[in-house]
PDB file of N, CA and C in Angstrom:
ATOM      1  N   PHE W 898       1.039   3.132 -10.854  1.00  0.00           N
ATOM      2  CA  PHE W 898       0.039   2.097 -10.791  1.00  0.00           C
ATOM      3  C   PHE W 898      -0.662   2.221  -9.450  1.00  0.00           C
ATOM      4  N   CYS W 899      -1.981   2.464  -9.466  1.00  0.00           N
ATOM      5  CA  CYS W 899      -2.714   2.672  -8.215  1.00  0.00           C
ATOM      6  C   CYS W 899      -3.575   1.450  -7.892  1.00  0.00           C
ATOM      7  N   MET W 900      -3.500   1.026  -6.640  1.00  0.00           N
ATOM      8  CA  MET W 900      -4.270  -0.125  -6.160  1.00  0.00           C
ATOM      9  C   MET W 900      -5.176   0.339  -5.032  1.00  0.00           C
ATOM     10  N   GLY W 901      -6.415  -0.101  -5.039  1.00  0.00           N
ATOM     11  CA  GLY W 901      -7.353   0.325  -4.008  1.00  0.00           C
ATOM     12  C   GLY W 901      -8.128  -0.842  -3.434  1.00  0.00           C
ATOM     13  N   ALA W 902      -8.660  -0.626  -2.252  1.00  0.00           N
ATOM     14  CA  ALA W 902      -9.476  -1.639  -1.587  1.00  0.00           C
ATOM     15  C   ALA W 902     -10.637  -0.950  -0.883  1.00  0.00           C
ATOM     16  N   ALA W 903     -11.743  -1.657  -0.766  1.00  0.00           N
ATOM     17  CA  ALA W 903     -12.949  -1.092  -0.157  1.00  0.00           C
ATOM     18  C   ALA W 903     -13.095  -1.582   1.276  1.00  0.00           C
ATOM     19  N   TRP W 904     -12.263  -1.053   2.153  1.00  0.00           N
ATOM     20  CA  TRP W 904     -12.413  -1.323   3.577  1.00  0.00           C
ATOM     21  C   TRP W 904     -12.089  -0.059   4.349  1.00  0.00           C
ATOM     22  N   ARG W 905     -12.539   0.008   5.572  1.00  0.00           N
ATOM     23  CA  ARG W 905     -12.313   1.202   6.395  1.00  0.00           C
ATOM     24  C   ARG W 905     -10.855   1.319   6.807  1.00  0.00           C
ATOM     25  N   GLU W 906     -10.275   0.202   7.188  1.00  0.00           N
ATOM     26  CA  GLU W 906      -8.851   0.145   7.537  1.00  0.00           C
ATOM     27  C   GLU W 906      -8.376  -1.278   7.276  1.00  0.00           C
ATOM     28  N   PRO W 907      -7.161  -1.452   6.778  1.00  0.00           N
ATOM     29  CA  PRO W 907      -6.702  -2.806   6.456  1.00  0.00           C
ATOM     30  C   PRO W 907      -6.341  -3.605   7.703  1.00  0.00           C
ATOM     31  N   LYS W 908      -6.766  -4.840   7.710  1.00  0.00           N
ATOM     32  CA  LYS W 908      -6.343  -5.765   8.760  1.00  0.00           C
ATOM     33  C   LYS W 908      -4.971  -6.314   8.360  1.00  0.00           C
ATOM     34  N   GLU W 909      -4.233  -6.798   9.322  1.00  0.00           N
ATOM     35  CA  GLU W 909      -2.871  -7.271   9.056  1.00  0.00           C
ATOM     36  C   GLU W 909      -2.843  -8.334   7.962  1.00  0.00           C
ATOM     37  N   ARG W 910      -3.811  -9.240   7.972  1.00  0.00           N
ATOM     38  CA  ARG W 910      -3.815 -10.308   6.965  1.00  0.00           C
ATOM     39  C   ARG W 910      -4.021  -9.768   5.553  1.00  0.00           C
ATOM     40  N   HIS W 911      -4.585  -8.562   5.431  1.00  0.00           N
ATOM     41  CA  HIS W 911      -4.774  -7.944   4.124  1.00  0.00           C
ATOM     42  C   HIS W 911      -3.576  -7.100   3.713  1.00  0.00           C
ATOM     43  N   LEU W 912      -2.877  -6.548   4.668  1.00  0.00           N
ATOM     44  CA  LEU W 912      -1.795  -5.615   4.349  1.00  0.00           C
ATOM     45  C   LEU W 912      -0.583  -6.316   3.743  1.00  0.00           C
ATOM     46  N   GLU W 913      -0.218  -7.466   4.241  1.00  0.00           N
ATOM     47  CA  GLU W 913       0.989  -8.142   3.738  1.00  0.00           C
ATOM     48  C   GLU W 913       0.907  -8.448   2.242  1.00  0.00           C
ATOM     49  N   PRO W 914      -0.217  -8.954   1.710  1.00  0.00           N
ATOM     50  CA  PRO W 914      -0.292  -9.148   0.257  1.00  0.00           C
ATOM     51  C   PRO W 914      -0.181  -7.828  -0.521  1.00  0.00           C
ATOM     52  N   VAL W 915      -0.714  -6.748   0.032  1.00  0.00           N
ATOM     53  CA  VAL W 915      -0.595  -5.448  -0.632  1.00  0.00           C
ATOM     54  C   VAL W 915       0.870  -5.017  -0.665  1.00  0.00           C
ATOM     55  N   ILE W 916       1.582  -5.216   0.430  1.00  0.00           N
ATOM     56  CA  ILE W 916       3.008  -4.884   0.475  1.00  0.00           C
ATOM     57  C   ILE W 916       3.763  -5.688  -0.582  1.00  0.00           C
ATOM     58  N   ASP W 917       3.434  -6.958  -0.726  1.00  0.00           N
ATOM     59  CA  ASP W 917       4.067  -7.783  -1.761  1.00  0.00           C
ATOM     60  C   ASP W 917       3.767  -7.234  -3.152  1.00  0.00           C
ATOM     61  N   MET W 918       2.521  -6.796  -3.386  1.00  0.00           N
ATOM     62  CA  MET W 918       2.162  -6.234  -4.689  1.00  0.00           C
ATOM     63  C   MET W 918       2.915  -4.940  -4.966  1.00  0.00           C
ATOM     64  N   VAL W 919       3.069  -4.104  -3.946  1.00  0.00           N
ATOM     65  CA  VAL W 919       3.834  -2.865  -4.115  1.00  0.00           C
ATOM     66  C   VAL W 919       5.254  -3.202  -4.557  1.00  0.00           C
ATOM     67  N   ARG W 920       5.880  -4.147  -3.918  1.00  0.00           N
ATOM     68  CA  ARG W 920       7.249  -4.551  -4.285  1.00  0.00           C
ATOM     69  C   ARG W 920       7.317  -5.065  -5.724  1.00  0.00           C
ATOM     70  N   GLU W 921       6.334  -5.865  -6.119  1.00  0.00           N
ATOM     71  CA  GLU W 921       6.328  -6.427  -7.470  1.00  0.00           C
ATOM     72  C   GLU W 921       6.121  -5.343  -8.523  1.00  0.00           C
ATOM     73  N   VAL W 922       5.229  -4.403  -8.264  1.00  0.00           N
ATOM     74  CA  VAL W 922       4.992  -3.312  -9.211  1.00  0.00           C
ATOM     75  C   VAL W 922       6.235  -2.432  -9.316  1.00  0.00           C
ATOM     76  N   LYS W 923       6.868  -2.122  -8.175  1.00  0.00           N
ATOM     77  CA  LYS W 923       8.107  -1.328  -8.190  1.00  0.00           C
ATOM     78  C   LYS W 923       9.197  -2.033  -8.991  1.00  0.00           C
ATOM     79  N   ALA W 924       9.266  -3.359  -8.897  1.00  0.00           N
ATOM     80  CA  ALA W 924      10.273  -4.127  -9.629  1.00  0.00           C
ATOM     81  C   ALA W 924      10.087  -4.007 -11.140  1.00  0.00           C
ATOM     82  N   MET W 925       8.874  -3.670 -11.579  1.00  0.00           N
ATOM     83  CA  MET W 925       8.610  -3.457 -13.005  1.00  0.00           C
ATOM     84  C   MET W 925       8.969  -2.043 -13.443  1.00  0.00           C
ATOM     85  N   GLY W 926       9.417  -1.222 -12.504  1.00  0.00           N
ATOM     86  CA  GLY W 926       9.821   0.138 -12.837  1.00  0.00           C
ATOM     87  C   GLY W 926       8.697   1.154 -12.818  1.00  0.00           C
ATOM     88  N   LEU W 927       7.567   0.810 -12.231  1.00  0.00           N
ATOM     89  CA  LEU W 927       6.423   1.717 -12.175  1.00  0.00           C
ATOM     90  C   LEU W 927       6.346   2.411 -10.820  1.00  0.00           C
ATOM     91  N   GLU W 928       5.729   3.594 -10.810  1.00  0.00           N
ATOM     92  CA  GLU W 928       5.420   4.252  -9.541  1.00  0.00           C
ATOM     93  C   GLU W 928       4.220   3.548  -8.924  1.00  0.00           C
ATOM     94  N   THR W 929       4.127   3.602  -7.598  1.00  0.00           N
ATOM     95  CA  THR W 929       3.045   2.908  -6.906  1.00  0.00           C
ATOM     96  C   THR W 929       2.213   3.876  -6.075  1.00  0.00           C
ATOM     97  N   CYS W 930       0.934   3.565  -6.004  1.00  0.00           N
ATOM     98  CA  CYS W 930      -0.030   4.338  -5.225  1.00  0.00           C
ATOM     99  C   CYS W 930      -1.041   3.342  -4.667  1.00  0.00           C
ATOM    100  N   VAL W 931      -1.466   3.548  -3.429  1.00  0.00           N
ATOM    101  CA  VAL W 931      -2.544   2.737  -2.876  1.00  0.00           C
ATOM    102  C   VAL W 931      -3.547   3.636  -2.172  1.00  0.00           C
ATOM    103  N   THR W 932      -4.759   3.155  -2.084  1.00  0.00           N
ATOM    104  CA  THR W 932      -5.796   3.778  -1.278  1.00  0.00           C
ATOM    105  C   THR W 932      -6.457   2.650  -0.491  1.00  0.00           C
ATOM    106  N   LEU W 933      -6.230   2.648   0.818  1.00  0.00           N
ATOM    107  CA  LEU W 933      -6.620   1.504   1.647  1.00  0.00           C
ATOM    108  C   LEU W 933      -7.452   1.886   2.864  1.00  0.00           C
ATOM    109  N   GLY W 934      -7.834   3.128   2.989  1.00  0.00           N
ATOM    110  CA  GLY W 934      -8.547   3.558   4.186  1.00  0.00           C
ATOM    111  C   GLY W 934      -7.578   4.090   5.226  1.00  0.00           C
ATOM    112  N   MET W 935      -7.980   4.037   6.479  1.00  0.00           N
ATOM    113  CA  MET W 935      -7.162   4.594   7.562  1.00  0.00           C
ATOM    114  C   MET W 935      -6.039   3.627   7.932  1.00  0.00           C
ATOM    115  N   LEU W 936      -4.832   4.171   8.012  1.00  0.00           N
ATOM    116  CA  LEU W 936      -3.664   3.370   8.369  1.00  0.00           C
ATOM    117  C   LEU W 936      -3.141   3.745   9.741  1.00  0.00           C
ATOM    118  N   LYS W 937      -2.525   2.786  10.391  1.00  0.00           N
ATOM    119  CA  LYS W 937      -1.736   3.063  11.591  1.00  0.00           C
ATOM    120  C   LYS W 937      -0.352   3.500  11.117  1.00  0.00           C
ATOM    121  N   ALA W 938       0.367   4.231  11.951  1.00  0.00           N
ATOM    122  CA  ALA W 938       1.692   4.734  11.574  1.00  0.00           C
ATOM    123  C   ALA W 938       2.620   3.591  11.155  1.00  0.00           C
ATOM    124  N   GLU W 939       2.565   2.484  11.857  1.00  0.00           N
ATOM    125  CA  GLU W 939       3.427   1.341  11.541  1.00  0.00           C
ATOM    126  C   GLU W 939       3.086   0.758  10.173  1.00  0.00           C
ATOM    127  N   GLN W 940       1.802   0.727   9.831  1.00  0.00           N
ATOM    128  CA  GLN W 940       1.401   0.222   8.521  1.00  0.00           C
ATOM    129  C   GLN W 940       1.902   1.146   7.415  1.00  0.00           C
ATOM    130  N   ALA W 941       1.773   2.447   7.625  1.00  0.00           N
ATOM    131  CA  ALA W 941       2.255   3.415   6.641  1.00  0.00           C
ATOM    132  C   ALA W 941       3.760   3.272   6.442  1.00  0.00           C
ATOM    133  N   GLN W 942       4.486   3.071   7.517  1.00  0.00           N
ATOM    134  CA  GLN W 942       5.940   2.916   7.413  1.00  0.00           C
ATOM    135  C   GLN W 942       6.302   1.659   6.639  1.00  0.00           C
ATOM    136  N   ARG W 943       5.584   0.588   6.872  1.00  0.00           N
ATOM    137  CA  ARG W 943       5.855  -0.661   6.141  1.00  0.00           C
ATOM    138  C   ARG W 943       5.607  -0.501   4.651  1.00  0.00           C
ATOM    139  N   LEU W 944       4.550   0.228   4.288  1.00  0.00           N
ATOM    140  CA  LEU W 944       4.290   0.490   2.875  1.00  0.00           C
ATOM    141  C   LEU W 944       5.401   1.347   2.275  1.00  0.00           C
ATOM    142  N   LYS W 945       5.819   2.361   3.003  1.00  0.00           N
ATOM    143  CA  LYS W 945       6.915   3.214   2.539  1.00  0.00           C
ATOM    144  C   LYS W 945       8.183   2.388   2.351  1.00  0.00           C
ATOM    145  N   ASP W 946       8.493   1.545   3.314  1.00  0.00           N
ATOM    146  CA  ASP W 946       9.692   0.705   3.237  1.00  0.00           C
ATOM    147  C   ASP W 946       9.639  -0.256   2.048  1.00  0.00           C
ATOM    148  N   ALA W 947       8.432  -0.644   1.636  1.00  0.00           N
ATOM    149  CA  ALA W 947       8.263  -1.531   0.485  1.00  0.00           C
ATOM    150  C   ALA W 947       8.430  -0.790  -0.834  1.00  0.00           C
ATOM    151  N   GLY W 948       8.480   0.551  -0.775  1.00  0.00           N
ATOM    152  CA  GLY W 948       8.683   1.340  -1.986  1.00  0.00           C
ATOM    153  C   GLY W 948       7.482   2.134  -2.441  1.00  0.00           C
ATOM    154  N   LEU W 949       6.449   2.222  -1.616  1.00  0.00           N
ATOM    155  CA  LEU W 949       5.256   2.971  -2.011  1.00  0.00           C
ATOM    156  C   LEU W 949       5.604   4.427  -2.286  1.00  0.00           C
ATOM    157  N   ASP W 950       5.122   4.942  -3.426  1.00  0.00           N
ATOM    158  CA  ASP W 950       5.386   6.332  -3.808  1.00  0.00           C
ATOM    159  C   ASP W 950       4.307   7.291  -3.322  1.00  0.00           C
ATOM    160  N   TYR W 951       3.041   6.881  -3.393  1.00  0.00           N
ATOM    161  CA  TYR W 951       1.935   7.783  -3.067  1.00  0.00           C
ATOM    162  C   TYR W 951       0.852   7.039  -2.295  1.00  0.00           C
ATOM    163  N   TYR W 952       0.186   7.777  -1.394  1.00  0.00           N
ATOM    164  CA  TYR W 952      -0.962   7.236  -0.674  1.00  0.00           C
ATOM    165  C   TYR W 952      -2.129   8.183  -0.885  1.00  0.00           C
ATOM    166  N   ASN W 953      -3.240   7.668  -1.374  1.00  0.00           N
ATOM    167  CA  ASN W 953      -4.436   8.475  -1.591  1.00  0.00           C
ATOM    168  C   ASN W 953      -5.406   8.223  -0.440  1.00  0.00           C
ATOM    169  N   HIS W 954      -5.771   9.278   0.261  1.00  0.00           N
ATOM    170  CA  HIS W 954      -6.728   9.153   1.356  1.00  0.00           C
ATOM    171  C   HIS W 954      -7.836  10.166   1.127  1.00  0.00           C
ATOM    172  N   ASN W 955      -9.045   9.673   0.969  1.00  0.00           N
ATOM    173  CA  ASN W 955     -10.185  10.579   0.729  1.00  0.00           C
ATOM    174  C   ASN W 955     -10.762  11.040   2.026  1.00  0.00           C
TER     175      ASN W 955
END
């Protein structure tokens, strides 16, 4: 299940709801993918820790 957003880089207030969505989708037994723009290393780690399977960066 891939989720995307149209911003250059996610602000902290936007990232936490995405992390919650990743956890909820993983709980349904689906693979997860997001495309969110440029991430900081800490943001990428938080997504990974939430169970993110793939990150699409154009």
